[in-house]
Coordinates of C-alpha atoms in Angstrom, one line a residue:
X1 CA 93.1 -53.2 146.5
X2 CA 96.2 -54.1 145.5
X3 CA 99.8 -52.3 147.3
X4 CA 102.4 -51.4 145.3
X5 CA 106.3 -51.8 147.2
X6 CA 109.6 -51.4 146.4
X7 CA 111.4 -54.7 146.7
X8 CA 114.6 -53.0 147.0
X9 CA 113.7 -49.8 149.4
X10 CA 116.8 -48.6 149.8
X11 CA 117.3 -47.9 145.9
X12 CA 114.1 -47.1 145.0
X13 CA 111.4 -44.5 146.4
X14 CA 107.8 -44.9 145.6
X15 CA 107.0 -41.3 145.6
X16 CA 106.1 -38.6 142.9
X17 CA 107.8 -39.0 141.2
X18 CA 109.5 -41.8 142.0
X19 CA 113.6 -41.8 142.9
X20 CA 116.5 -43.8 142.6
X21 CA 118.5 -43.7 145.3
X22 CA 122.3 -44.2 144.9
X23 CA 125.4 -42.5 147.1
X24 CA 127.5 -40.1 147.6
X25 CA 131.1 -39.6 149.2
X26 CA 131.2 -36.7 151.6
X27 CA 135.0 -36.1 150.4
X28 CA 135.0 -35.6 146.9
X29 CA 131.5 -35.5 146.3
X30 CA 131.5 -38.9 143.3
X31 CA 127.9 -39.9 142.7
X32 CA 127.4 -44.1 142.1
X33 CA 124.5 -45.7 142.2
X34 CA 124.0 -48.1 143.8
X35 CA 125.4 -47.4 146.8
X36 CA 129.0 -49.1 147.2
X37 CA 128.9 -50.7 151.0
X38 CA 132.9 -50.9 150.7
X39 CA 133.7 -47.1 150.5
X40 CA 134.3 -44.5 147.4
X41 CA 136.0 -46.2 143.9
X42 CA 137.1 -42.3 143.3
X43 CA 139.0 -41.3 146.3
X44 CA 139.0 -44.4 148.0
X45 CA 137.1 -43.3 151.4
X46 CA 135.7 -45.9 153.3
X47 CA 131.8 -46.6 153.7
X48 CA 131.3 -44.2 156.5
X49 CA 132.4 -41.3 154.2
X50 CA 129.3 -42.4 151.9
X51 CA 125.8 -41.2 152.3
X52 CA 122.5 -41.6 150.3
X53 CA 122.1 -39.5 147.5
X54 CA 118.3 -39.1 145.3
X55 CA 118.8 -38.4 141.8
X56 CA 116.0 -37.5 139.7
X57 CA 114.3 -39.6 137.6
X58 CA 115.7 -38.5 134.5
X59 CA 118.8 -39.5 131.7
X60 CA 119.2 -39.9 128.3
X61 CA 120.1 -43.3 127.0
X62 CA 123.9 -44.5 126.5
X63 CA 123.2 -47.9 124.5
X64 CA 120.1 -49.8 123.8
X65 CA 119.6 -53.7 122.5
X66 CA 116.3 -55.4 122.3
X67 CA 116.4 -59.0 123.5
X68 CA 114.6 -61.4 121.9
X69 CA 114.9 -64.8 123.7
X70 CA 115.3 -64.8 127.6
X71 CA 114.8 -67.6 130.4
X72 CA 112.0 -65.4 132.7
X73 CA 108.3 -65.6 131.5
X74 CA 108.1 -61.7 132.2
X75 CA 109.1 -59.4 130.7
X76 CA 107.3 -60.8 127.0
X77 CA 110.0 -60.6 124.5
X78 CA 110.4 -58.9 122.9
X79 CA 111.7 -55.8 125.3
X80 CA 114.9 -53.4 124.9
X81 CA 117.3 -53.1 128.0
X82 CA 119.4 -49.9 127.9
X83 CA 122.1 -48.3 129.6
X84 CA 120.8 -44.9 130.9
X85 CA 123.3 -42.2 132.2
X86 CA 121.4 -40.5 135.2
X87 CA 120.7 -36.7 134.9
X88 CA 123.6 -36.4 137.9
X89 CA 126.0 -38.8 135.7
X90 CA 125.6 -42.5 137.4
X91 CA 125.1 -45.7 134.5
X92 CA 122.6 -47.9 135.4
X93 CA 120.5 -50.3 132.8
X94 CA 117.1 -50.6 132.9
X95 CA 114.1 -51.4 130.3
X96 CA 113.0 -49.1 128.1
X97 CA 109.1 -49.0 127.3
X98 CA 108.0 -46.9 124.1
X99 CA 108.5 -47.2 120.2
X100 CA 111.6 -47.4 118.8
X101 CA 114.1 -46.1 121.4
X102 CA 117.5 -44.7 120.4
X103 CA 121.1 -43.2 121.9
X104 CA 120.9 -40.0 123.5
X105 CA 116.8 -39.9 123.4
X106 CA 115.9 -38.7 127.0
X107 CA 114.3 -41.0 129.5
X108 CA 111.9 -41.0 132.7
X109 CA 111.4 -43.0 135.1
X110 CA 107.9 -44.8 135.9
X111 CA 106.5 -47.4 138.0
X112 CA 105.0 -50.1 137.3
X113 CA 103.5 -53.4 138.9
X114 CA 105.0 -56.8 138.2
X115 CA 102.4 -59.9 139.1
X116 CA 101.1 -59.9 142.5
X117 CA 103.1 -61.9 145.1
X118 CA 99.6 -61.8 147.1
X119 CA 96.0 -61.0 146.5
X120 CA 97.0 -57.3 148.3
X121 CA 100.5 -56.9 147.1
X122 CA 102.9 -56.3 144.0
X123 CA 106.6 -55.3 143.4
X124 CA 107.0 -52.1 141.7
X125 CA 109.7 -53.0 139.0
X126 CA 111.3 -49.6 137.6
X127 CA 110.9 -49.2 133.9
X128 CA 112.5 -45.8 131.7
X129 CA 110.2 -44.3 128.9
X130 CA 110.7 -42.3 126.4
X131 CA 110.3 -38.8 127.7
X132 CA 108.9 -37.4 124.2
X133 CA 106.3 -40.7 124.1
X134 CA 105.0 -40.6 128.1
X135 CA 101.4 -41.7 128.5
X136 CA 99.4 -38.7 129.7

């Protein structure tokens, strides 16, 4: 049997579902994801004024492009990277799996398994699908 971790455990939680896990500044309450190790680019607090913050695995989608020609064997072209504005307001990009994504569709996040570093191991890579097309 194969186990599924996060290569990056402080930004990503394998739970159910699964969370992203970005920061927040105890002073004026900004949300960034990730986590900024200098401080807070809204108020300017330092680090220690920063703690970790879980958004939900939700957004809608800000901008989509499908790339066609890459230099990594995985993910097979083609493949659409979007930027997703979190539910809470953070941008991050990710890939988007699903038919035909567009701007403003709403997104969740999954897991899935990129090939297996080991016979017992894989990375779980985050990928966003398209709420209204989720596999049941």
């Amino acid at each position: 049997m194969t186990t599924l971790r996060s290569r990056y455990p402080d930004l990503l939680k394998l739970v159910h579902p699964p969370l992203i896990v970005g920061g927040i500044c105890r002073l004026c309450e900004y949300l960034t994801f990730p986590r900024d190790p200098y401080g807070c680019e809204n108020c300017g607090s330092t680090s220690a004024e920063l703690d970790s913050y879980e958004f939900s695995p939700t957004g809608s989608i800000q901008a989509v492009v499908t790339v066609h020609r890459h230099h990594n064997p995985q993910p097979e072209v083609p493949f659409n990277v979007a930027v997703i504005n979190l539910s809470e307001g953070p941008l991050i990009k990710g890939i988007i799996e699903g038919y035909n994504p567009k701007d403003g569709l709403r997104v969740k996040v999954i897991i899935a398994a990129t090939n297996p570093v080991s016979e017992s191991i894989s990375w779980a890579a985050v990928r966003f699908w398209l709420a209204h097309q989720l596999p049941q």
